Amino acid sequence: KLQGFYRFVIGLAKKVLVANVMAEQADLILNSNYADLSSVNAWVGILAYTFQIYFDFSGYSDMAIGLGKMFGFKFPENFNSPYISQSISEFWRRWHMTLGGFMRDYLYIPLGGSRVKTKRRLYFNLWFVFLLSGLWHGASWNFVVWGALHGFFLILDRLFLLKMLQKSGRIFATIFTFFITIIGWVIFRI
């Protein structure tokens, strides 16, 4: 029970002390007139939103896991340091893992998953699942584009990007993946 309380407090701190502070900064900058934004302010707003969304979801997940432990339940982990991922494929294994598992089990696998006859069908399955993931987040074009972007990078991972990133080294792969993730969050936020 003490472990559960500790986990709950960590989650609450993530939400109140980090996510809410980042949200104030992100809203201040990203709700202003874009024409008046300097490049530096735009990047500060984008990074604030990037960390807000992680610490919000991660904090809520930690609070739920902690409450569950206090009452004798065991909930699955939902985040595993996604911003240190070295590919978009790895990012999705670390980000919102319960949603990823749901998408895999109830969308990707019923479509045939990776056990299909052609690579074209495999790529379609990946892209389509993430397109639907975008729609799951809301009925707006920005979510559709966000899902399509992630599906596109999952296809690129399978085609050549994973090999290229492995050859480029950890630091470059992490920075590249983080940059693609940030661009995705900009689209998600619009």
Short mmCIF file of N, CA and C in Angstrom, two decimals:
data_model
loop_
_atom_site.label_atom_id
_atom_site.label_comp_id
_atom_site.label_asym_id
_atom_site.label_seq_id
_atom_site.Cartn_x
_atom_site.Cartn_y
_atom_site.Cartn_z
N LYS A 1 0.82 -1.19 0.00
CA LYS A 1 0.00 0.00 0.00
C LYS A 1 0.86 1.26 0.00
N LEU A 2 2.00 1.19 0.69
CA LEU A 2 2.90 2.34 0.71
C LEU A 2 3.49 2.59 -0.68
N GLN A 3 3.81 1.49 -1.39
CA GLN A 3 4.31 1.63 -2.77
C GLN A 3 3.27 2.29 -3.66
N GLY A 4 2.02 1.92 -3.47
CA GLY A 4 0.94 2.51 -4.25
C GLY A 4 0.79 3.99 -3.95
N PHE A 5 0.90 4.37 -2.68
CA PHE A 5 0.81 5.79 -2.31
C PHE A 5 1.96 6.57 -2.93
N TYR A 6 3.15 5.99 -2.86
CA TYR A 6 4.34 6.63 -3.44
C TYR A 6 4.14 6.84 -4.95
N ARG A 7 3.64 5.82 -5.64
CA ARG A 7 3.43 5.92 -7.08
C ARG A 7 2.36 6.97 -7.39
N PHE A 8 1.32 7.03 -6.57
CA PHE A 8 0.29 8.04 -6.76
C PHE A 8 0.85 9.45 -6.61
N VAL A 9 1.68 9.65 -5.60
CA VAL A 9 2.27 10.96 -5.35
C VAL A 9 3.20 11.36 -6.50
N ILE A 10 3.97 10.41 -7.01
CA ILE A 10 4.83 10.69 -8.17
C ILE A 10 3.97 11.14 -9.35
N GLY A 11 2.89 10.44 -9.61
CA GLY A 11 2.00 10.80 -10.70
C GLY A 11 1.36 12.16 -10.51
N LEU A 12 0.94 12.44 -9.29
CA LEU A 12 0.34 13.74 -8.98
C LEU A 12 1.36 14.86 -9.18
N ALA A 13 2.60 14.62 -8.78
CA ALA A 13 3.66 15.62 -8.97
C ALA A 13 3.93 15.84 -10.46
N LYS A 14 3.95 14.77 -11.24
CA LYS A 14 4.13 14.92 -12.69
C LYS A 14 3.04 15.81 -13.27
N LYS A 15 1.81 15.56 -12.83
CA LYS A 15 0.67 16.30 -13.36
C LYS A 15 0.69 17.76 -12.90
N VAL A 16 0.81 17.97 -11.61
CA VAL A 16 0.66 19.32 -11.05
C VAL A 16 1.92 20.17 -11.22
N LEU A 17 3.07 19.59 -10.95
CA LEU A 17 4.30 20.37 -10.95
C LEU A 17 4.96 20.49 -12.32
N VAL A 18 4.71 19.52 -13.19
CA VAL A 18 5.36 19.57 -14.50
C VAL A 18 4.34 19.83 -15.61
N ALA A 19 3.36 18.95 -15.77
CA ALA A 19 2.42 19.06 -16.89
C ALA A 19 1.65 20.37 -16.86
N ASN A 20 1.14 20.74 -15.70
CA ASN A 20 0.35 21.98 -15.63
C ASN A 20 1.20 23.21 -15.91
N VAL A 21 2.44 23.22 -15.44
CA VAL A 21 3.35 24.34 -15.70
C VAL A 21 3.68 24.40 -17.19
N MET A 22 3.96 23.25 -17.79
CA MET A 22 4.24 23.20 -19.22
C MET A 22 3.00 23.62 -20.03
N ALA A 23 1.82 23.23 -19.57
CA ALA A 23 0.58 23.59 -20.27
C ALA A 23 0.38 25.10 -20.28
N GLU A 24 0.65 25.76 -19.17
CA GLU A 24 0.52 27.22 -19.12
C GLU A 24 1.42 27.87 -20.16
N GLN A 25 2.66 27.41 -20.23
CA GLN A 25 3.61 27.98 -21.19
C GLN A 25 3.20 27.66 -22.62
N ALA A 26 2.82 26.41 -22.86
CA ALA A 26 2.40 26.01 -24.21
C ALA A 26 1.19 26.81 -24.65
N ASP A 27 0.20 26.95 -23.77
CA ASP A 27 -1.01 27.71 -24.13
C ASP A 27 -0.70 29.17 -24.38
N LEU A 28 0.12 29.75 -23.54
CA LEU A 28 0.49 31.15 -23.70
C LEU A 28 1.10 31.41 -25.07
N ILE A 29 1.98 30.52 -25.48
CA ILE A 29 2.69 30.71 -26.75
C ILE A 29 1.86 30.22 -27.94
N LEU A 30 1.33 29.01 -27.85
CA LEU A 30 0.68 28.39 -29.01
C LEU A 30 -0.72 28.92 -29.27
N ASN A 31 -1.30 29.63 -28.31
CA ASN A 31 -2.61 30.25 -28.54
C ASN A 31 -2.48 31.70 -29.02
N SER A 32 -1.25 32.17 -29.18
CA SER A 32 -1.04 33.54 -29.65
C SER A 32 -1.05 33.57 -31.18
N ASN A 33 -0.93 34.74 -31.73
CA ASN A 33 -0.90 34.91 -33.18
C ASN A 33 0.42 34.35 -33.71
N TYR A 34 0.33 33.32 -34.57
CA TYR A 34 1.54 32.67 -35.08
C TYR A 34 2.43 33.62 -35.86
N ALA A 35 1.84 34.59 -36.50
CA ALA A 35 2.63 35.54 -37.30
C ALA A 35 3.56 36.38 -36.41
N ASP A 36 3.20 36.54 -35.14
CA ASP A 36 4.01 37.33 -34.21
C ASP A 36 5.05 36.51 -33.46
N LEU A 37 5.04 35.20 -33.65
CA LEU A 37 5.95 34.32 -32.90
C LEU A 37 7.36 34.34 -33.50
N SER A 38 8.34 34.45 -32.63
CA SER A 38 9.72 34.25 -33.09
C SER A 38 9.98 32.75 -33.15
N SER A 39 11.03 32.37 -33.84
CA SER A 39 11.38 30.95 -33.92
C SER A 39 11.66 30.37 -32.55
N VAL A 40 12.35 31.13 -31.72
CA VAL A 40 12.69 30.66 -30.37
C VAL A 40 11.42 30.45 -29.56
N ASN A 41 10.50 31.42 -29.58
CA ASN A 41 9.25 31.26 -28.83
C ASN A 41 8.42 30.10 -29.35
N ALA A 42 8.40 29.93 -30.67
CA ALA A 42 7.66 28.80 -31.23
C ALA A 42 8.22 27.48 -30.72
N TRP A 43 9.54 27.34 -30.72
CA TRP A 43 10.16 26.10 -30.23
C TRP A 43 9.93 25.90 -28.74
N VAL A 44 9.95 26.98 -27.96
CA VAL A 44 9.65 26.87 -26.53
C VAL A 44 8.23 26.36 -26.34
N GLY A 45 7.28 26.91 -27.10
CA GLY A 45 5.90 26.46 -27.00
C GLY A 45 5.72 25.02 -27.42
N ILE A 46 6.38 24.65 -28.52
CA ILE A 46 6.28 23.28 -29.03
C ILE A 46 6.88 22.29 -28.02
N LEU A 47 8.04 22.62 -27.46
CA LEU A 47 8.67 21.72 -26.48
C LEU A 47 7.85 21.67 -25.19
N ALA A 48 7.28 22.80 -24.80
CA ALA A 48 6.43 22.81 -23.61
C ALA A 48 5.25 21.86 -23.82
N TYR A 49 4.63 21.91 -24.99
CA TYR A 49 3.51 21.01 -25.29
C TYR A 49 3.97 19.55 -25.34
N THR A 50 5.14 19.33 -25.92
CA THR A 50 5.68 17.97 -26.01
C THR A 50 5.83 17.35 -24.62
N PHE A 51 6.34 18.12 -23.67
CA PHE A 51 6.52 17.58 -22.32
C PHE A 51 5.22 17.62 -21.53
N GLN A 52 4.36 18.58 -21.82
CA GLN A 52 3.06 18.61 -21.15
C GLN A 52 2.28 17.34 -21.43
N ILE A 53 2.20 16.96 -22.72
CA ILE A 53 1.38 15.81 -23.08
C ILE A 53 1.94 14.52 -22.47
N TYR A 54 3.26 14.39 -22.42
CA TYR A 54 3.85 13.21 -21.79
C TYR A 54 3.58 13.18 -20.29
N PHE A 55 3.91 14.27 -19.59
CA PHE A 55 3.75 14.27 -18.14
C PHE A 55 2.29 14.23 -17.71
N ASP A 56 1.38 14.74 -18.54
CA ASP A 56 -0.04 14.61 -18.27
C ASP A 56 -0.45 13.14 -18.28
N PHE A 57 -0.22 12.48 -19.42
CA PHE A 57 -0.63 11.07 -19.55
C PHE A 57 0.14 10.17 -18.60
N SER A 58 1.43 10.38 -18.50
CA SER A 58 2.24 9.55 -17.61
C SER A 58 1.83 9.75 -16.15
N GLY A 59 1.56 11.00 -15.80
CA GLY A 59 1.12 11.30 -14.43
C GLY A 59 -0.20 10.63 -14.10
N TYR A 60 -1.17 10.74 -15.00
CA TYR A 60 -2.46 10.09 -14.77
C TYR A 60 -2.29 8.58 -14.67
N SER A 61 -1.45 8.02 -15.51
CA SER A 61 -1.22 6.58 -15.46
C SER A 61 -0.59 6.17 -14.13
N ASP A 62 0.42 6.94 -13.68
CA ASP A 62 1.04 6.64 -12.38
C ASP A 62 0.03 6.75 -11.24
N MET A 63 -0.85 7.75 -11.30
CA MET A 63 -1.86 7.88 -10.25
C MET A 63 -2.81 6.68 -10.25
N ALA A 64 -3.23 6.24 -11.43
CA ALA A 64 -4.13 5.08 -11.52
C ALA A 64 -3.44 3.81 -11.03
N ILE A 65 -2.18 3.63 -11.43
CA ILE A 65 -1.42 2.45 -10.99
C ILE A 65 -1.25 2.49 -9.47
N GLY A 66 -0.93 3.67 -8.93
CA GLY A 66 -0.77 3.81 -7.49
C GLY A 66 -2.05 3.55 -6.73
N LEU A 67 -3.15 4.13 -7.19
CA LEU A 67 -4.45 3.86 -6.54
C LEU A 67 -4.79 2.38 -6.61
N GLY A 68 -4.54 1.78 -7.76
CA GLY A 68 -4.79 0.35 -7.90
C GLY A 68 -4.01 -0.46 -6.88
N LYS A 69 -2.71 -0.13 -6.72
CA LYS A 69 -1.89 -0.85 -5.73
C LYS A 69 -2.44 -0.66 -4.32
N MET A 70 -2.91 0.55 -4.01
CA MET A 70 -3.46 0.79 -2.67
C MET A 70 -4.69 -0.05 -2.40
N PHE A 71 -5.45 -0.38 -3.44
CA PHE A 71 -6.66 -1.18 -3.29
C PHE A 71 -6.47 -2.63 -3.68
N GLY A 72 -5.22 -3.03 -3.95
CA GLY A 72 -4.93 -4.43 -4.22
C GLY A 72 -5.03 -4.85 -5.68
N PHE A 73 -5.09 -3.90 -6.60
CA PHE A 73 -5.14 -4.21 -8.03
C PHE A 73 -3.79 -3.96 -8.66
N LYS A 74 -3.56 -4.63 -9.77
CA LYS A 74 -2.31 -4.41 -10.51
C LYS A 74 -2.67 -4.00 -11.93
N PHE A 75 -2.41 -2.73 -12.22
CA PHE A 75 -2.67 -2.21 -13.56
C PHE A 75 -1.38 -2.23 -14.36
N PRO A 76 -1.49 -2.42 -15.68
CA PRO A 76 -0.27 -2.47 -16.51
C PRO A 76 0.40 -1.11 -16.62
N GLU A 77 1.70 -1.15 -16.84
CA GLU A 77 2.44 0.08 -17.12
C GLU A 77 1.94 0.66 -18.44
N ASN A 78 2.01 1.97 -18.56
CA ASN A 78 1.49 2.60 -19.76
C ASN A 78 2.53 3.41 -20.52
N PHE A 79 3.62 3.78 -19.85
CA PHE A 79 4.68 4.56 -20.48
C PHE A 79 6.03 4.02 -20.03
N ASN A 80 6.99 4.01 -20.95
CA ASN A 80 8.33 3.53 -20.64
C ASN A 80 9.35 4.44 -21.32
N SER A 81 9.49 5.64 -20.79
CA SER A 81 10.46 6.63 -21.30
C SER A 81 10.43 6.73 -22.84
N PRO A 82 9.29 7.10 -23.41
CA PRO A 82 9.17 7.09 -24.87
C PRO A 82 10.07 8.09 -25.58
N TYR A 83 10.45 9.17 -24.93
CA TYR A 83 11.24 10.19 -25.61
C TYR A 83 12.71 9.82 -25.77
N ILE A 84 13.11 8.65 -25.29
CA ILE A 84 14.48 8.19 -25.56
C ILE A 84 14.49 7.11 -26.66
N SER A 85 13.36 6.96 -27.32
CA SER A 85 13.25 5.96 -28.39
C SER A 85 14.18 6.30 -29.54
N GLN A 86 14.62 5.25 -30.22
CA GLN A 86 15.53 5.43 -31.35
C GLN A 86 14.87 5.17 -32.69
N SER A 87 13.54 5.02 -32.69
CA SER A 87 12.76 4.89 -33.91
C SER A 87 11.30 5.13 -33.54
N ILE A 88 10.49 5.42 -34.55
CA ILE A 88 9.05 5.59 -34.30
C ILE A 88 8.44 4.26 -33.86
N SER A 89 8.94 3.15 -34.40
CA SER A 89 8.45 1.84 -33.96
C SER A 89 8.70 1.65 -32.47
N GLU A 90 9.89 1.99 -32.01
CA GLU A 90 10.20 1.88 -30.58
C GLU A 90 9.36 2.86 -29.77
N PHE A 91 9.18 4.07 -30.29
CA PHE A 91 8.34 5.06 -29.61
C PHE A 91 6.97 4.47 -29.30
N TRP A 92 6.37 3.80 -30.28
CA TRP A 92 5.03 3.25 -30.07
C TRP A 92 5.03 2.01 -29.18
N ARG A 93 6.16 1.39 -28.98
CA ARG A 93 6.24 0.30 -27.98
C ARG A 93 6.35 0.88 -26.57
N ARG A 94 6.73 2.14 -26.45
CA ARG A 94 6.94 2.78 -25.16
C ARG A 94 5.85 3.78 -24.77
N TRP A 95 5.10 4.28 -25.75
CA TRP A 95 4.11 5.33 -25.51
C TRP A 95 2.73 4.71 -25.41
N HIS A 96 1.96 5.07 -24.39
CA HIS A 96 0.57 4.66 -24.22
C HIS A 96 0.41 3.19 -24.58
N MET A 97 1.14 2.35 -23.85
CA MET A 97 1.27 0.93 -24.19
C MET A 97 -0.05 0.18 -24.14
N THR A 98 -0.99 0.61 -23.31
CA THR A 98 -2.27 -0.09 -23.27
C THR A 98 -3.08 0.20 -24.53
N LEU A 99 -3.04 1.45 -25.02
CA LEU A 99 -3.72 1.77 -26.27
C LEU A 99 -3.04 1.04 -27.43
N GLY A 100 -1.71 1.00 -27.41
CA GLY A 100 -0.97 0.28 -28.45
C GLY A 100 -1.34 -1.20 -28.47
N GLY A 101 -1.46 -1.79 -27.30
CA GLY A 101 -1.87 -3.20 -27.21
C GLY A 101 -3.28 -3.41 -27.74
N PHE A 102 -4.17 -2.48 -27.42
CA PHE A 102 -5.54 -2.56 -27.92
C PHE A 102 -5.55 -2.48 -29.45
N MET A 103 -4.81 -1.50 -29.99
CA MET A 103 -4.75 -1.34 -31.45
C MET A 103 -4.17 -2.58 -32.11
N ARG A 104 -3.13 -3.14 -31.51
CA ARG A 104 -2.52 -4.35 -32.06
C ARG A 104 -3.52 -5.51 -32.05
N ASP A 105 -4.15 -5.75 -30.87
CA ASP A 105 -5.00 -6.92 -30.71
C ASP A 105 -6.34 -6.83 -31.45
N TYR A 106 -6.91 -5.62 -31.53
CA TYR A 106 -8.26 -5.49 -32.08
C TYR A 106 -8.34 -4.82 -33.45
N LEU A 107 -7.22 -4.31 -33.95
CA LEU A 107 -7.21 -3.72 -35.29
C LEU A 107 -6.16 -4.38 -36.17
N TYR A 108 -4.91 -4.32 -35.74
CA TYR A 108 -3.79 -4.78 -36.57
C TYR A 108 -3.86 -6.29 -36.83
N ILE A 109 -4.00 -7.08 -35.79
CA ILE A 109 -4.03 -8.53 -35.96
C ILE A 109 -5.27 -8.98 -36.75
N PRO A 110 -6.48 -8.47 -36.46
CA PRO A 110 -7.62 -8.87 -37.30
C PRO A 110 -7.47 -8.50 -38.78
N LEU A 111 -6.70 -7.45 -39.07
CA LEU A 111 -6.43 -7.09 -40.46
C LEU A 111 -5.41 -8.03 -41.11
N GLY A 112 -4.82 -8.90 -40.31
CA GLY A 112 -3.81 -9.83 -40.81
C GLY A 112 -2.44 -9.54 -40.23
N GLY A 113 -2.30 -8.38 -39.58
CA GLY A 113 -1.03 -8.04 -38.94
C GLY A 113 0.12 -8.09 -39.92
N SER A 114 1.20 -8.74 -39.48
CA SER A 114 2.38 -8.87 -40.34
C SER A 114 2.38 -10.24 -41.04
N ARG A 115 1.36 -11.03 -40.80
CA ARG A 115 1.27 -12.36 -41.43
C ARG A 115 0.39 -12.30 -42.67
N VAL A 116 0.74 -11.40 -43.54
CA VAL A 116 -0.01 -11.22 -44.78
C VAL A 116 0.87 -11.66 -45.95
N LYS A 117 0.25 -11.80 -47.11
CA LYS A 117 0.97 -12.34 -48.26
C LYS A 117 1.91 -11.33 -48.92
N THR A 118 1.57 -10.06 -48.83
CA THR A 118 2.40 -9.07 -49.52
C THR A 118 2.86 -7.97 -48.57
N LYS A 119 3.98 -7.39 -48.89
CA LYS A 119 4.49 -6.25 -48.12
C LYS A 119 3.52 -5.07 -48.24
N ARG A 120 2.93 -4.92 -49.40
CA ARG A 120 1.97 -3.83 -49.61
C ARG A 120 0.83 -3.91 -48.60
N ARG A 121 0.33 -5.12 -48.37
CA ARG A 121 -0.76 -5.30 -47.40
C ARG A 121 -0.27 -5.01 -45.98
N LEU A 122 0.93 -5.43 -45.66
CA LEU A 122 1.52 -5.15 -44.35
C LEU A 122 1.60 -3.64 -44.13
N TYR A 123 2.10 -2.91 -45.12
CA TYR A 123 2.23 -1.46 -45.01
C TYR A 123 0.86 -0.80 -44.90
N PHE A 124 -0.10 -1.31 -45.65
CA PHE A 124 -1.45 -0.78 -45.53
C PHE A 124 -1.98 -0.99 -44.12
N ASN A 125 -1.79 -2.19 -43.57
CA ASN A 125 -2.27 -2.48 -42.21
C ASN A 125 -1.69 -1.51 -41.20
N LEU A 126 -0.38 -1.29 -41.26
CA LEU A 126 0.26 -0.35 -40.34
C LEU A 126 -0.32 1.05 -40.48
N TRP A 127 -0.40 1.52 -41.70
CA TRP A 127 -0.87 2.87 -41.96
C TRP A 127 -2.33 3.03 -41.55
N PHE A 128 -3.16 2.04 -41.90
CA PHE A 128 -4.59 2.11 -41.62
C PHE A 128 -4.86 2.12 -40.10
N VAL A 129 -4.15 1.30 -39.37
CA VAL A 129 -4.33 1.26 -37.92
C VAL A 129 -4.00 2.62 -37.31
N PHE A 130 -2.95 3.26 -37.78
CA PHE A 130 -2.60 4.56 -37.21
C PHE A 130 -3.51 5.67 -37.72
N LEU A 131 -4.05 5.52 -38.90
CA LEU A 131 -5.06 6.45 -39.38
C LEU A 131 -6.29 6.37 -38.46
N LEU A 132 -6.70 5.15 -38.13
CA LEU A 132 -7.82 4.97 -37.20
C LEU A 132 -7.48 5.47 -35.80
N SER A 133 -6.22 5.31 -35.40
CA SER A 133 -5.78 5.83 -34.11
C SER A 133 -5.95 7.35 -34.08
N GLY A 134 -5.63 8.00 -35.19
CA GLY A 134 -5.83 9.44 -35.27
C GLY A 134 -7.30 9.79 -35.12
N LEU A 135 -8.18 9.06 -35.80
CA LEU A 135 -9.61 9.31 -35.68
C LEU A 135 -10.11 9.03 -34.26
N TRP A 136 -9.51 8.04 -33.59
CA TRP A 136 -9.89 7.72 -32.21
C TRP A 136 -9.66 8.93 -31.30
N HIS A 137 -8.63 9.72 -31.61
CA HIS A 137 -8.33 10.89 -30.78
C HIS A 137 -9.29 12.05 -31.04
N GLY A 138 -9.97 12.04 -32.17
CA GLY A 138 -10.95 13.08 -32.45
C GLY A 138 -11.29 13.15 -33.92
N ALA A 139 -12.48 13.65 -34.21
CA ALA A 139 -12.94 13.76 -35.59
C ALA A 139 -12.51 15.11 -36.16
N SER A 140 -11.22 15.24 -36.37
CA SER A 140 -10.66 16.47 -36.91
C SER A 140 -9.50 16.10 -37.82
N TRP A 141 -9.28 16.90 -38.85
CA TRP A 141 -8.24 16.58 -39.82
C TRP A 141 -6.85 16.52 -39.20
N ASN A 142 -6.59 17.33 -38.18
CA ASN A 142 -5.26 17.29 -37.59
C ASN A 142 -4.97 15.92 -36.99
N PHE A 143 -5.96 15.27 -36.41
CA PHE A 143 -5.75 13.93 -35.84
C PHE A 143 -5.55 12.89 -36.94
N VAL A 144 -6.29 13.04 -38.03
CA VAL A 144 -6.13 12.12 -39.17
C VAL A 144 -4.71 12.25 -39.74
N VAL A 145 -4.26 13.48 -39.92
CA VAL A 145 -2.91 13.72 -40.46
C VAL A 145 -1.86 13.18 -39.47
N TRP A 146 -2.07 13.41 -38.17
CA TRP A 146 -1.15 12.91 -37.15
C TRP A 146 -1.04 11.38 -37.22
N GLY A 147 -2.18 10.70 -37.30
CA GLY A 147 -2.17 9.24 -37.40
C GLY A 147 -1.50 8.77 -38.68
N ALA A 148 -1.82 9.44 -39.79
CA ALA A 148 -1.21 9.07 -41.08
C ALA A 148 0.30 9.27 -41.04
N LEU A 149 0.76 10.35 -40.41
CA LEU A 149 2.20 10.62 -40.30
C LEU A 149 2.90 9.49 -39.55
N HIS A 150 2.34 9.09 -38.41
CA HIS A 150 2.97 8.01 -37.64
C HIS A 150 2.92 6.69 -38.41
N GLY A 151 1.81 6.42 -39.08
CA GLY A 151 1.73 5.22 -39.91
C GLY A 151 2.77 5.24 -41.02
N PHE A 152 2.97 6.40 -41.63
CA PHE A 152 3.96 6.57 -42.69
C PHE A 152 5.37 6.27 -42.16
N PHE A 153 5.70 6.79 -40.96
CA PHE A 153 7.03 6.54 -40.41
C PHE A 153 7.21 5.09 -39.96
N LEU A 154 6.13 4.43 -39.56
CA LEU A 154 6.23 3.00 -39.26
C LEU A 154 6.55 2.21 -40.52
N ILE A 155 5.97 2.62 -41.63
CA ILE A 155 6.27 1.98 -42.92
C ILE A 155 7.73 2.24 -43.30
N LEU A 156 8.17 3.51 -43.16
CA LEU A 156 9.56 3.83 -43.47
C LEU A 156 10.52 3.03 -42.59
N ASP A 157 10.15 2.83 -41.31
CA ASP A 157 10.98 1.99 -40.43
C ASP A 157 11.17 0.61 -41.05
N ARG A 158 10.08 0.03 -41.52
CA ARG A 158 10.15 -1.32 -42.10
C ARG A 158 10.93 -1.33 -43.41
N LEU A 159 10.80 -0.26 -44.20
CA LEU A 159 11.45 -0.22 -45.50
C LEU A 159 12.96 -0.03 -45.39
N PHE A 160 13.40 0.99 -44.61
CA PHE A 160 14.83 1.28 -44.56
C PHE A 160 15.27 2.08 -43.33
N LEU A 161 14.35 2.77 -42.69
CA LEU A 161 14.74 3.74 -41.67
C LEU A 161 15.37 3.08 -40.43
N LEU A 162 14.86 1.94 -40.00
CA LEU A 162 15.44 1.26 -38.84
C LEU A 162 16.93 0.95 -39.07
N LYS A 163 17.25 0.42 -40.24
CA LYS A 163 18.65 0.08 -40.55
C LYS A 163 19.50 1.35 -40.59
N MET A 164 18.96 2.39 -41.21
CA MET A 164 19.70 3.64 -41.31
C MET A 164 19.95 4.24 -39.91
N LEU A 165 18.93 4.22 -39.06
CA LEU A 165 19.08 4.78 -37.72
C LEU A 165 20.04 3.96 -36.86
N GLN A 166 20.02 2.65 -37.03
CA GLN A 166 20.96 1.81 -36.28
C GLN A 166 22.39 2.11 -36.68
N LYS A 167 22.63 2.37 -37.94
CA LYS A 167 23.97 2.69 -38.43
C LYS A 167 24.41 4.08 -38.00
N SER A 168 23.46 4.97 -37.79
CA SER A 168 23.80 6.36 -37.48
C SER A 168 24.19 6.57 -36.02
N GLY A 169 23.92 5.61 -35.16
CA GLY A 169 24.27 5.72 -33.75
C GLY A 169 23.09 6.17 -32.90
N ARG A 170 23.18 5.87 -31.60
CA ARG A 170 22.10 6.13 -30.66
C ARG A 170 21.70 7.60 -30.57
N ILE A 171 22.68 8.47 -30.48
CA ILE A 171 22.38 9.88 -30.27
C ILE A 171 21.60 10.44 -31.45
N PHE A 172 22.10 10.21 -32.68
CA PHE A 172 21.38 10.71 -33.86
C PHE A 172 20.00 10.08 -33.94
N ALA A 173 19.89 8.78 -33.74
CA ALA A 173 18.60 8.08 -33.84
C ALA A 173 17.60 8.64 -32.84
N THR A 174 18.05 8.91 -31.62
CA THR A 174 17.16 9.45 -30.59
C THR A 174 16.72 10.86 -30.95
N ILE A 175 17.65 11.70 -31.38
CA ILE A 175 17.31 13.09 -31.76
C ILE A 175 16.37 13.09 -32.96
N PHE A 176 16.64 12.28 -33.96
CA PHE A 176 15.78 12.20 -35.14
C PHE A 176 14.37 11.77 -34.75
N THR A 177 14.26 10.73 -33.94
CA THR A 177 12.95 10.22 -33.52
C THR A 177 12.21 11.25 -32.69
N PHE A 178 12.93 11.91 -31.79
CA PHE A 178 12.32 12.94 -30.96
C PHE A 178 11.81 14.08 -31.85
N PHE A 179 12.57 14.46 -32.86
CA PHE A 179 12.15 15.53 -33.78
C PHE A 179 10.87 15.14 -34.52
N ILE A 180 10.81 13.92 -35.04
CA ILE A 180 9.60 13.45 -35.74
C ILE A 180 8.41 13.44 -34.77
N THR A 181 8.65 13.01 -33.54
CA THR A 181 7.60 13.00 -32.53
C THR A 181 7.10 14.41 -32.25
N ILE A 182 8.02 15.35 -32.13
CA ILE A 182 7.64 16.75 -31.89
C ILE A 182 6.79 17.28 -33.05
N ILE A 183 7.21 17.01 -34.28
CA ILE A 183 6.42 17.45 -35.44
C ILE A 183 5.02 16.85 -35.37
N GLY A 184 4.95 15.60 -34.96
CA GLY A 184 3.63 14.96 -34.77
C GLY A 184 2.80 15.69 -33.73
N TRP A 185 3.42 16.10 -32.62
CA TRP A 185 2.67 16.81 -31.58
C TRP A 185 2.19 18.18 -32.07
N VAL A 186 2.98 18.83 -32.92
CA VAL A 186 2.54 20.11 -33.49
C VAL A 186 1.24 19.88 -34.27
N ILE A 187 1.22 18.86 -35.11
CA ILE A 187 0.03 18.54 -35.90
C ILE A 187 -1.12 18.17 -34.97
N PHE A 188 -0.84 17.37 -33.96
CA PHE A 188 -1.85 16.93 -32.99
C PHE A 188 -2.48 18.13 -32.29
N ARG A 189 -1.68 19.12 -31.95
CA ARG A 189 -2.13 20.28 -31.18
C ARG A 189 -2.95 21.27 -32.01
N ILE A 190 -2.66 21.35 -33.31
CA ILE A 190 -3.24 22.43 -34.13
C ILE A 190 -4.76 22.45 -34.02
#
